[in-house]
Coordinates of C-alpha atoms in Angstrom, one line a residue:
Chain X
M185 CA 89.9 137.7 80.7
N186 CA 90.6 135.2 78.0
E187 CA 93.7 133.1 77.5
P188 CA 96.3 134.4 75.1
P189 CA 95.1 134.3 71.5
A190 CA 96.2 131.1 69.8
T191 CA 97.2 131.2 66.2
E192 CA 96.5 127.5 65.9
R193 CA 93.7 125.5 67.4
L194 CA 91.9 122.2 66.9
N195 CA 89.1 122.7 64.5
E196 CA 85.5 122.5 65.5
A197 CA 84.9 119.4 63.4
L198 CA 87.1 117.4 65.8
L199 CA 85.7 119.0 68.9
D200 CA 82.2 118.3 67.6
T201 CA 83.1 114.7 67.2
V202 CA 84.2 114.7 70.9
R203 CA 80.9 116.3 71.9
R204 CA 78.8 113.8 70.0
A205 CA 80.8 110.8 71.1
G206 CA 80.5 111.9 74.7
D207 CA 76.8 112.6 74.7
G208 CA 75.4 112.1 78.1
T209 CA 72.0 110.7 77.2
L210 CA 71.1 107.1 77.9
P211 CA 68.4 105.0 76.4
P212 CA 65.2 105.4 78.5
A213 CA 65.4 102.0 80.1
R214 CA 69.0 102.4 81.2
E215 CA 68.3 106.0 82.4
R216 CA 65.4 104.6 84.5
I217 CA 67.7 102.0 86.0
A218 CA 70.4 104.5 86.8
R219 CA 67.8 106.8 88.5
E220 CA 66.4 103.8 90.5
R221 CA 70.0 102.9 91.5
L222 CA 70.5 106.4 92.9
A223 CA 67.2 106.2 94.7
L224 CA 68.3 102.9 96.1
A225 CA 71.6 104.2 97.2
L226 CA 69.9 107.1 99.0
T227 CA 67.9 104.6 101.2
R228 CA 71.2 103.0 102.4
P229 CA 73.3 104.6 105.1
A230 CA 76.1 106.7 103.8
A231 CA 79.5 105.1 103.5
P232 CA 81.6 106.3 106.4
T233 CA 84.0 109.1 105.6
P234 CA 87.6 108.7 106.9
F235 CA 86.7 111.2 109.7
R236 CA 83.7 109.0 110.7
L237 CA 85.8 105.9 110.6
A238 CA 88.4 107.5 112.8
L239 CA 85.7 108.6 115.2
V240 CA 84.2 105.1 115.3
A241 CA 87.7 103.6 115.9
F242 CA 88.3 106.0 118.7
A243 CA 84.9 105.2 120.3
A244 CA 85.6 101.5 119.9
L245 CA 89.0 101.9 121.5
A246 CA 87.4 103.9 124.4
L247 CA 85.1 101.0 125.0
L248 CA 87.7 98.3 124.5
V249 CA 90.2 99.6 126.9
P250 CA 88.0 99.4 130.0
L251 CA 86.8 96.0 128.7
L252 CA 90.4 94.7 128.4
R253 CA 91.2 96.2 131.7
S254 CA 88.2 94.4 133.2
R255 CA 89.5 91.1 131.7
Q256 CA 93.1 91.7 132.9
L257 CA 94.0 88.8 135.2
T258 CA 94.2 89.7 138.8
Y259 CA 94.7 87.6 141.8
E260 CA 94.3 87.4 145.6
I261 CA 96.3 85.4 148.1
R262 CA 94.4 83.6 150.8
D263 CA 95.5 81.9 153.9
A264 CA 99.0 83.2 153.7
S265 CA 100.2 83.3 157.3
V266 CA 102.9 85.8 156.4
A267 CA 102.6 88.9 154.3
P268 CA 103.8 87.9 150.8
E269 CA 106.6 89.8 149.2
K270 CA 105.8 91.3 145.9
G271 CA 104.8 88.5 143.6
Y272 CA 106.0 85.8 146.1
V273 CA 103.8 83.3 147.9
R274 CA 105.6 81.6 150.7
P275 CA 103.3 79.9 153.2
A276 CA 104.6 79.3 156.6
S277 CA 105.3 75.8 157.7
S278 CA 102.0 75.4 159.4
A279 CA 99.5 75.9 156.5
P280 CA 99.2 76.2 152.8
A281 CA 98.2 79.3 150.9
T282 CA 95.9 79.7 147.9
I283 CA 96.2 82.1 145.0
D284 CA 92.9 82.8 143.4
F285 CA 93.0 84.3 139.9
S286 CA 90.2 86.3 138.5
D287 CA 89.6 83.8 135.7
G288 CA 88.8 81.0 138.1
T289 CA 92.3 79.5 138.2
S290 CA 93.6 78.6 141.6
V291 CA 97.0 77.6 142.9
R292 CA 97.4 75.9 146.2
V293 CA 100.9 76.5 147.5
L294 CA 101.7 73.9 150.1
A295 CA 103.6 74.5 153.3
D296 CA 107.2 75.4 153.0
S297 CA 106.9 76.0 149.3
T298 CA 107.5 79.1 147.2
V299 CA 105.7 80.2 144.1
R300 CA 106.4 83.5 142.4
I301 CA 104.0 85.2 140.1
A302 CA 106.3 86.4 137.4
Q303 CA 103.6 87.7 135.0
A304 CA 99.8 87.9 134.9
D305 CA 98.1 89.4 131.9
L306 CA 95.0 89.2 129.7
F307 CA 95.9 85.7 128.4
G308 CA 97.2 83.9 131.5
A309 CA 100.1 83.9 133.8
A310 CA 103.7 82.8 134.2
L311 CA 104.5 81.3 137.6
V312 CA 107.8 80.2 138.9
Q313 CA 107.8 77.4 141.5
E314 CA 111.0 78.0 143.3
G315 CA 110.7 75.0 145.6
G316 CA 108.2 72.7 147.3
S317 CA 104.9 71.6 146.0
A318 CA 101.9 73.3 144.5
L319 CA 98.6 72.1 143.0
Y320 CA 97.4 74.0 140.0
S321 CA 93.8 74.1 138.8
V322 CA 94.0 76.1 135.6
R323 CA 90.7 77.2 134.1
R324 CA 90.5 76.5 130.4
R325 CA 89.9 79.6 128.3
A326 CA 90.2 80.3 124.6
A327 CA 93.7 81.7 123.7
S328 CA 94.9 81.4 127.3
S329 CA 98.5 80.6 128.0
W330 CA 99.8 79.5 131.3
R331 CA 103.3 78.6 132.1
V332 CA 104.8 77.1 135.2
A333 CA 108.5 77.0 135.6
A334 CA 110.2 74.8 138.1
G335 CA 113.9 74.8 138.0
P336 CA 114.9 73.9 134.4
Y337 CA 111.5 72.5 133.6
V338 CA 108.6 74.4 132.0
I339 CA 105.1 73.2 132.0
K340 CA 102.8 74.6 129.3
V341 CA 99.3 74.6 130.4
T342 CA 95.9 75.1 128.7
G343 CA 93.3 73.9 131.1
T344 CA 94.0 71.2 133.7
R345 CA 94.8 70.2 137.3
F346 CA 98.2 69.1 138.2
L347 CA 100.5 68.9 141.1
V348 CA 104.1 70.0 140.8
R349 CA 106.9 69.1 143.2
W350 CA 110.3 70.7 142.8
T351 CA 113.2 70.2 145.2
P352 CA 116.0 72.6 144.3
A353 CA 118.5 71.0 146.6
S354 CA 118.2 67.5 145.1
R355 CA 117.0 68.8 141.7
E356 CA 114.2 66.3 141.7
F357 CA 111.1 67.2 139.7
S358 CA 107.7 65.6 139.3
T359 CA 104.3 66.4 138.0
D360 CA 101.1 64.5 138.7
L361 CA 98.5 65.2 136.0
L362 CA 95.0 64.9 137.4
E363 CA 93.0 66.3 134.5
G364 CA 93.7 67.5 130.9
T365 CA 97.1 67.5 129.2
V366 CA 100.3 69.5 129.6
V367 CA 103.5 69.7 127.8
I368 CA 106.7 69.7 129.9
E369 CA 110.0 70.9 128.6
G370 CA 113.3 70.6 130.3
P371 CA 116.5 68.5 130.5
G372 CA 115.8 65.1 128.9
A373 CA 112.9 66.6 127.0
P374 CA 114.1 69.6 125.1
G375 CA 111.3 69.3 122.5
G376 CA 108.7 68.8 125.2
V377 CA 106.9 65.7 126.4
Q378 CA 103.2 65.5 126.6
L379 CA 101.6 64.2 129.7
F380 CA 98.1 62.9 129.9
A381 CA 95.6 62.7 132.7
G382 CA 96.5 60.0 135.2
Q383 CA 100.2 60.1 134.5
R384 CA 103.1 61.2 136.6
L385 CA 106.4 62.5 135.1
R386 CA 109.5 62.2 137.2
A387 CA 112.9 63.7 136.5
N388 CA 115.9 62.7 138.4
P389 CA 118.9 65.1 139.1
S390 CA 120.6 64.0 135.9
G391 CA 117.6 64.9 133.9
Q392 CA 116.4 61.4 133.1
I393 CA 112.7 61.4 132.7
T394 CA 110.2 58.6 133.5
I395 CA 106.5 58.6 133.0
E396 CA 104.4 56.3 135.1
P397 CA 100.7 55.9 135.9
L398 CA 99.4 57.5 139.0
S399 CA 98.5 54.9 141.6
T400 CA 94.8 56.0 141.5
P401 CA 93.7 57.6 138.2
P402 CA 92.0 61.1 138.5
D403 CA 88.8 60.1 136.9
T404 CA 88.0 58.1 140.0
R405 CA 88.2 61.5 141.8
P406 CA 90.5 60.5 144.5
P407 CA 91.3 62.7 147.3
L408 CA 94.6 64.5 146.7
A409 CA 96.1 62.6 149.5
S410 CA 95.9 59.4 147.5
A411 CA 97.8 61.0 144.6
A412 CA 100.4 62.6 146.9
P413 CA 99.9 61.1 150.3
S414 CA 103.0 62.8 151.7
L415 CA 101.5 66.3 151.2
S416 CA 98.6 65.8 153.5
V417 CA 96.5 68.6 152.0
A418 CA 93.5 66.6 150.9
P419 CA 91.0 68.2 153.2
S420 CA 91.7 71.7 151.8
I421 CA 91.4 70.7 148.1
P422 CA 88.0 69.1 147.6
A423 CA 87.4 67.1 144.5
E424 CA 84.9 69.2 142.5
P425 CA 81.9 67.6 141.0
A426 CA 82.0 67.6 137.2
A427 CA 79.1 69.9 136.8
S428 CA 80.7 72.6 138.9
S429 CA 84.2 72.1 137.8
P430 CA 85.8 75.1 136.1
Q431 CA 86.9 72.7 133.4
A432 CA 83.4 71.5 132.7
P433 CA 82.2 72.7 129.3
A434 CA 79.8 75.6 129.5
P435 CA 76.2 74.8 128.6
P436 CA 75.4 75.8 125.1
P437 CA 73.7 79.2 124.7
A438 CA 69.9 79.1 124.6
H439 CA 69.8 80.1 121.0
S440 CA 72.7 78.0 119.7
G441 CA 70.3 75.5 118.2
T442 CA 68.6 78.0 115.9
P443 CA 70.3 78.0 112.5
R444 CA 70.9 81.4 111.1
A445 CA 69.9 80.4 107.7
A446 CA 66.4 79.5 108.9
S447 CA 65.5 83.2 109.4
P448 CA 65.8 85.1 106.1
E449 CA 67.6 88.4 106.3
P450 CA 65.0 91.1 106.9
R451 CA 64.7 93.5 104.1
P452 CA 63.6 97.1 104.4
V453 CA 59.9 97.6 103.9
G454 CA 58.0 100.7 103.0
R455 CA 57.7 102.9 100.0
A456 CA 61.1 104.5 99.9
P457 CA 62.4 105.5 96.4
G458 CA 64.4 102.7 94.8
Q459 CA 62.5 99.9 96.5
E460 CA 60.5 99.2 93.3
L461 CA 63.7 98.0 91.6
G462 CA 64.9 96.3 94.8
A463 CA 61.6 94.6 95.2
L464 CA 61.6 93.4 91.6
L465 CA 65.1 91.8 92.1
D466 CA 64.0 90.3 95.4
G467 CA 61.0 88.8 93.6
I468 CA 63.3 87.3 90.9
E469 CA 65.5 85.9 93.5
L470 CA 62.6 84.2 95.2
E471 CA 61.2 82.9 91.9
G472 CA 64.5 81.8 90.5
A473 CA 66.3 83.3 87.6
E474 CA 65.5 80.3 85.3
A475 CA 61.8 80.5 86.0
F476 CA 61.8 84.2 85.5
A477 CA 63.7 83.9 82.2
A478 CA 61.4 81.2 81.0
R479 CA 58.3 83.4 81.3
S480 CA 59.9 86.7 80.2
S481 CA 61.2 88.1 77.0
A482 CA 65.0 88.2 76.4
A483 CA 64.9 92.0 76.6
V484 CA 63.2 92.0 80.0
V485 CA 65.6 89.4 81.3
M486 CA 68.5 91.5 80.0
E487 CA 67.1 94.6 81.7
A488 CA 66.7 92.8 85.0
A489 CA 70.2 91.3 84.7
D490 CA 71.6 94.8 84.0
A491 CA 69.7 96.2 87.0
A492 CA 71.1 93.4 89.2
R493 CA 74.6 94.1 87.9
L494 CA 74.4 97.9 88.4
G495 CA 72.8 97.3 91.8
R496 CA 75.8 95.3 92.9
R497 CA 73.9 92.1 93.1
A498 CA 76.5 90.1 91.2
A499 CA 75.2 86.6 92.0
L500 CA 71.8 87.4 90.8
A501 CA 73.2 89.1 87.7
R502 CA 75.2 86.0 86.9
S503 CA 72.2 83.7 87.3
L504 CA 70.1 85.9 85.0
F505 CA 72.8 86.1 82.3
A506 CA 73.1 82.3 82.4
A507 CA 69.3 81.9 82.3
L508 CA 69.2 84.3 79.4
R509 CA 71.5 82.1 77.4
S510 CA 69.8 78.9 78.3
R511 CA 66.2 80.2 77.7
H512 CA 66.7 82.5 74.8
P513 CA 69.5 81.0 72.7
G514 CA 70.2 82.8 69.4
S515 CA 68.9 86.1 70.6
R516 CA 71.0 89.2 70.5
E517 CA 70.6 89.5 74.3
A518 CA 71.9 86.0 74.8
A519 CA 75.0 86.9 72.9
V520 CA 75.5 90.1 74.9
A521 CA 74.9 88.0 78.1
A522 CA 77.8 85.8 77.0
F523 CA 80.1 88.7 77.1
L524 CA 78.8 90.2 80.3
L525 CA 78.8 86.8 82.0
G526 CA 82.3 86.2 80.8
R527 CA 83.4 89.4 82.3
E528 CA 81.8 88.6 85.6
L529 CA 83.6 85.2 85.7
D530 CA 86.9 86.6 84.4
E531 CA 88.7 86.5 87.7
R532 CA 87.4 83.4 89.3
S533 CA 86.9 81.1 86.3
P534 CA 89.1 82.1 83.3
G535 CA 88.2 78.9 81.5
Q536 CA 84.5 79.7 81.5
A537 CA 85.2 83.3 80.7
I538 CA 87.3 82.3 77.6
A539 CA 84.5 80.1 76.3
L540 CA 82.0 82.9 76.8
Y541 CA 84.1 85.5 75.1
R542 CA 84.6 83.2 72.2
A543 CA 80.8 82.5 72.1
Y544 CA 80.1 86.3 72.1
L545 CA 82.5 86.9 69.2
A546 CA 81.1 83.9 67.3
E547 CA 77.5 84.8 67.8
T548 CA 77.8 88.5 66.9
G549 CA 80.8 88.6 64.6
G550 CA 81.5 92.0 66.1
G551 CA 79.2 94.2 67.9
P552 CA 79.7 96.9 70.5
F553 CA 81.7 94.8 72.9
A554 CA 83.9 93.1 70.3
Q555 CA 87.0 95.1 71.1
E556 CA 86.8 94.5 74.8
A557 CA 85.8 90.9 74.3
R558 CA 88.9 90.3 72.1
G559 CA 91.1 92.1 74.7
R560 CA 89.7 90.2 77.6
L561 CA 89.9 86.9 75.7
L562 CA 93.6 87.6 74.9
A563 CA 94.3 88.4 78.5
A564 CA 92.4 85.5 79.9
V565 CA 94.2 83.0 77.5
A566 CA 97.5 84.5 78.4
R567 CA 96.8 84.0 82.0
A568 CA 95.3 80.6 81.7
S569 CA 97.5 79.0 79.0
G570 CA 100.5 81.2 78.8
P571 CA 101.9 83.8 76.4
E572 CA 102.5 81.3 73.5
A573 CA 98.8 80.4 73.4
A574 CA 97.8 84.0 73.4
R575 CA 100.1 85.0 70.6
P576 CA 97.7 84.5 67.7
L577 CA 95.0 86.4 69.6
A578 CA 97.5 89.2 70.3
E579 CA 98.3 89.5 66.5
E580 CA 94.6 89.6 65.7
Y581 CA 93.9 92.2 68.4
L582 CA 96.7 94.5 67.2
A583 CA 95.5 94.1 63.6
R584 CA 92.0 95.1 64.5
H585 CA 92.5 97.5 67.4
P586 CA 96.1 98.9 67.2
S587 CA 95.3 101.6 69.8
G588 CA 92.9 99.6 71.9
A589 CA 93.1 99.3 75.7
H590 CA 94.7 95.9 75.5
A591 CA 97.2 96.8 72.8
P592 CA 100.1 97.3 75.3
L593 CA 99.5 93.8 76.6
A594 CA 99.3 92.4 73.1
R595 CA 102.6 94.1 72.1
A596 CA 104.2 92.8 75.3
L597 CA 103.1 89.3 74.5
L598 CA 104.4 89.5 71.0
G599 CA 107.6 91.2 72.1
A600 CA 108.2 88.6 74.7
H601 CA 108.4 86.1 71.8
G602 CA 110.9 87.9 69.8
E603 CA 108.8 90.0 67.6
Chain K
M6 CA 67.1 123.4 97.0
K7 CA 65.6 123.8 100.5
A8 CA 63.9 120.5 100.1
L9 CA 67.3 119.0 99.1
Q10 CA 69.1 120.6 102.0
S11 CA 66.5 119.2 104.4
G12 CA 67.4 115.8 103.1
Q13 CA 64.4 115.0 100.8
Q14 CA 65.4 112.4 98.4
E15 CA 62.8 113.3 95.8
A16 CA 64.5 116.7 95.5
L17 CA 67.8 115.0 94.5
L18 CA 66.0 112.8 92.0
A19 CA 64.4 115.9 90.5
I20 CA 67.9 117.4 90.2
W21 CA 69.1 114.1 88.6
D22 CA 66.3 114.3 86.1
R23 CA 67.5 117.8 85.1
H24 CA 71.2 117.4 85.3
A25 CA 72.2 113.7 84.9
T26 CA 72.8 114.1 81.2
L27 CA 75.1 117.1 81.9
V28 CA 77.1 115.2 84.5
R29 CA 77.3 112.0 82.4
G30 CA 78.3 113.9 79.3
L31 CA 81.0 115.8 81.1
L32 CA 82.4 112.6 82.5
R33 CA 82.4 110.8 79.2
R34 CA 83.9 113.7 77.3
S35 CA 86.6 114.1 80.0
L36 CA 87.5 110.4 80.5
G37 CA 86.8 109.3 76.9
P38 CA 83.6 108.0 75.5
W39 CA 84.5 104.3 75.6
G40 CA 84.1 103.5 79.3
D41 CA 81.1 103.1 81.5
V42 CA 80.8 106.2 83.8
E43 CA 77.6 105.2 85.6
D44 CA 79.4 104.5 88.8
L45 CA 81.0 107.9 88.7
V46 CA 77.7 109.6 87.9
Q47 CA 76.2 108.0 90.9
E48 CA 79.1 109.1 93.0
V49 CA 78.8 112.7 91.8
F50 CA 75.1 112.9 92.8
L51 CA 75.7 111.2 96.2
A52 CA 78.6 113.6 96.8
F53 CA 76.3 116.5 95.9
H54 CA 73.6 115.1 98.2
R55 CA 76.1 115.1 101.1
S56 CA 77.4 118.6 100.5
A57 CA 74.2 120.3 99.2
H58 CA 74.0 122.4 102.4
D59 CA 77.2 124.2 101.2
L60 CA 75.3 125.6 98.2
R61 CA 73.9 128.9 99.2
D62 CA 72.7 130.2 95.8
P63 CA 70.4 127.9 93.9
A64 CA 71.4 129.7 90.7
M65 CA 74.8 128.2 91.1
L66 CA 73.5 124.7 91.1
R67 CA 74.8 123.8 87.6
A68 CA 78.2 125.3 88.3
Y69 CA 78.3 123.5 91.6
L70 CA 77.6 120.1 89.9
V71 CA 80.2 120.9 87.3
G72 CA 82.7 121.5 90.0
I73 CA 82.0 118.2 91.8
T74 CA 82.0 116.3 88.4
T75 CA 85.4 118.0 87.5
R76 CA 87.0 116.9 90.8
K77 CA 85.6 113.4 90.4
A78 CA 86.9 113.2 86.8
I79 CA 90.4 114.5 87.9
S80 CA 90.5 111.9 90.7
E81 CA 89.4 109.2 88.3
L82 CA 92.0 110.2 85.8
R83 CA 94.7 110.0 88.4
R84 CA 93.5 106.7 89.7
R85 CA 93.5 105.3 86.1
R86 CA 97.0 106.6 85.5
V87 CA 98.3 104.8 88.7
R88 CA 96.5 101.7 87.7
S89 CA 97.7 101.7 84.1
F90 CA 101.3 102.3 85.4
L91 CA 101.0 99.2 87.6
R92 CA 99.0 96.8 85.5
I93 CA 100.9 95.8 82.4
T94 CA 103.9 93.7 83.3
E95 CA 105.9 91.0 81.7
D96 CA 104.1 88.3 83.5
G97 CA 100.9 89.3 81.7
V98 CA 98.9 90.7 84.6
L99 CA 95.5 91.6 83.2
P100 CA 94.5 95.2 82.3
E101 CA 91.8 96.6 84.4
A102 CA 88.3 95.9 83.1
E103 CA 86.6 98.6 81.1
D104 CA 82.9 98.7 80.9
P105 CA 81.2 98.8 77.5
G106 CA 80.6 102.2 76.1
V107 CA 78.2 103.5 73.6
V108 CA 80.7 104.2 70.8
E109 CA 80.7 101.5 68.3
D110 CA 83.7 99.3 67.8
D111 CA 86.7 101.1 66.1
G112 CA 85.2 104.6 66.3
P113 CA 86.7 107.5 64.5
E114 CA 90.5 107.3 64.5
A115 CA 90.9 111.0 65.2
L116 CA 88.9 110.7 68.3
R117 CA 91.0 107.9 69.6
R118 CA 94.2 109.7 68.8
L119 CA 93.0 112.9 70.5
Y120 CA 92.3 111.0 73.8
Q121 CA 95.5 109.2 73.4
L122 CA 97.2 112.6 73.2
L123 CA 95.3 113.9 76.2
E124 CA 96.7 110.9 78.2
G125 CA 100.0 112.7 78.1
C126 CA 98.6 115.8 79.9
S127 CA 98.1 116.0 83.6
A128 CA 94.6 115.3 84.9
A129 CA 94.0 118.9 85.8
D130 CA 95.3 120.2 82.5
R131 CA 93.2 117.8 80.6
M132 CA 90.1 118.8 82.5
A133 CA 90.9 122.5 81.8
F134 CA 91.2 121.7 78.1
V135 CA 87.9 119.8 78.1
L136 CA 86.0 122.4 80.1
R137 CA 87.2 125.3 77.9
H138 CA 87.4 123.8 74.4
V139 CA 84.9 121.0 74.4
E140 CA 82.3 122.2 77.0
G141 CA 82.8 125.8 75.9
L142 CA 82.9 127.2 79.4
Q143 CA 84.1 130.7 80.1
L144 CA 87.5 131.2 81.7
E145 CA 85.9 132.2 85.0
E146 CA 83.7 129.1 84.9
V147 CA 86.7 126.9 84.2
A148 CA 88.6 128.4 87.2
R149 CA 85.6 127.9 89.5
A150 CA 85.2 124.2 88.4
L151 CA 88.9 123.5 88.9
G152 CA 88.9 125.4 92.2
V153 CA 91.8 127.7 91.1
S154 CA 92.2 131.4 90.5
V155 CA 91.4 132.8 87.1
A156 CA 95.1 133.6 86.6
T157 CA 96.0 130.0 87.4
A158 CA 93.3 128.7 85.1
K159 CA 94.5 131.0 82.4
R160 CA 98.1 129.8 82.7
Q161 CA 96.9 126.2 82.8
L162 CA 94.8 126.6 79.6
G163 CA 97.6 128.4 77.8
R164 CA 100.0 125.5 78.6
V165 CA 97.7 122.6 77.8
H166 CA 96.4 124.2 74.6
A167 CA 99.9 124.8 73.3
R168 CA 100.8 121.3 74.2
V169 CA 97.7 119.7 72.6
V170 CA 98.1 121.7 69.4
A171 CA 101.8 121.0 69.1
L172 CA 101.3 117.2 69.6
A173 CA 98.3 117.2 67.2
R174 CA 100.5 118.9 64.5
R175 CA 102.9 116.0 64.7
D176 CA 100.2 113.4 64.5
P177 CA 99.5 112.1 61.0
V178 CA 95.8 112.0 61.5
L179 CA 95.2 114.9 63.9
S180 CA 97.4 117.3 62.0
G181 CA 94.5 117.6 59.5
Y182 CA 92.4 119.0 62.3
V183 CA 94.7 121.8 63.4
T184 CA 93.6 125.1 62.0
T185 CA 95.1 128.5 61.8
E186 CA 93.5 131.9 61.4
E187 CA 93.6 131.4 57.7
G188 CA 92.2 127.9 57.7
I189 CA 93.3 124.3 57.9
S190 CA 97.1 124.1 58.2

């Protein structure tokens, strides 16, 4: 059951070189860190598989749909003396009708007026005032969008109270803004005109717009009759006290004053495997990397930094590498820290990374990371200062490492300059 | 094994103690000895931890780990190939970071050239070659690790071996390492 006999093969000397180079043993300290890292990973919940993710998404959707449905805007019509047609509210001449929306918004449709509910969804409603007068009290909500169309005019509403009059026959339009702000678009204001509380916008049949102050500003809380005396609906629209107004800001939640940062993130406690290393790193974090480096040998700081790096605690690893360089200058570990710190900063701070790679190469004159340091230096300089600046580095890289990982980049840089 | 299947972490750590070197070595010899494979070693053992209940015969533990490691290595080789295809562009986009390895700077040229040559093979072929000729696994073991039939593994090995030898013969350095029945060619 063997493959066909080969007359030629690679000799054992080469294959032995591969076996030796790819030896799987680690120095004891690194092996211990790797084992601790596995133990630490076992204490964490497993990363969700695609199947689990799909399951979670499905469950979330199943919960979300009823929630969205519950937040869907619904409405009821009160006091309509005649049964409304679908979407239409047309009070009889004797009394107004009220549309109560589930989000707290209400629309008072006055006698002999017509309002059509064109759309009502999660985010608000679009109403068409086909004629007559109506008072709108729109509840302010995040991301809500209300529109009221009256003839050629459209009122964009966030949260406010306003009275709209529209007479189709004479094409006269007016809006009295009692609270908040609205933007009105229409003939004479194609880009929209903003109206503030206490103002009235009038538009005549030719589309000419005038804005004037209401005779009694809304913050004096007048009865509606004083703002629109001809409507005679004041008794049915009480002026709400500020505290109970739907527009009044909600009181802050009871815990809103507690800053999150004040309570440190709880860490798991117990004797689970892997916590020894985690606890060590926690301790260094509390003590501060500089203080830890000041009282520890360079080798110990390097080991801790390595553990932080392999344990995906990048910020702590960076602090430890920096502390290693400041507290143990001239040591072999400090030189290696320059390279590793440079690599950590490669993406976010190429200038610093370049300086650190240069420092590593200057301090060691070679060493196990020299090839990668030269390659990364070359790439960082090309990125930060352009191909021209990187050209000498590319030449040096190719001379030293013709088949290195960055050789294609070096050749590309030299090739781009006519070589 | 029962302890592991019941979720005891100490059992996995005991397996780590016995087999981490094997897994790490196989990864390094498959992917090349220059990169850091620690993340992959961790992933192999975590994958093993998740799927340990599938292992019925404790005697097959080593082969089972070799299988997981092989699949992980193939997946990593494919990922690297896609990334290397995308990364070097005229605007100087940086190559992907490679972690430091154990091999000293400018290691044996023949070793570099051999891995360079293996880059031209498919991930599965490359793994077949490494498992058979570097790891010294039997054909049946190679097939099991690759998750293919013995016949398929046999074809795969024949193909990749012929390709590697042919390319090595044309390489000025590697040609000195191609031997025939009579000796060095």
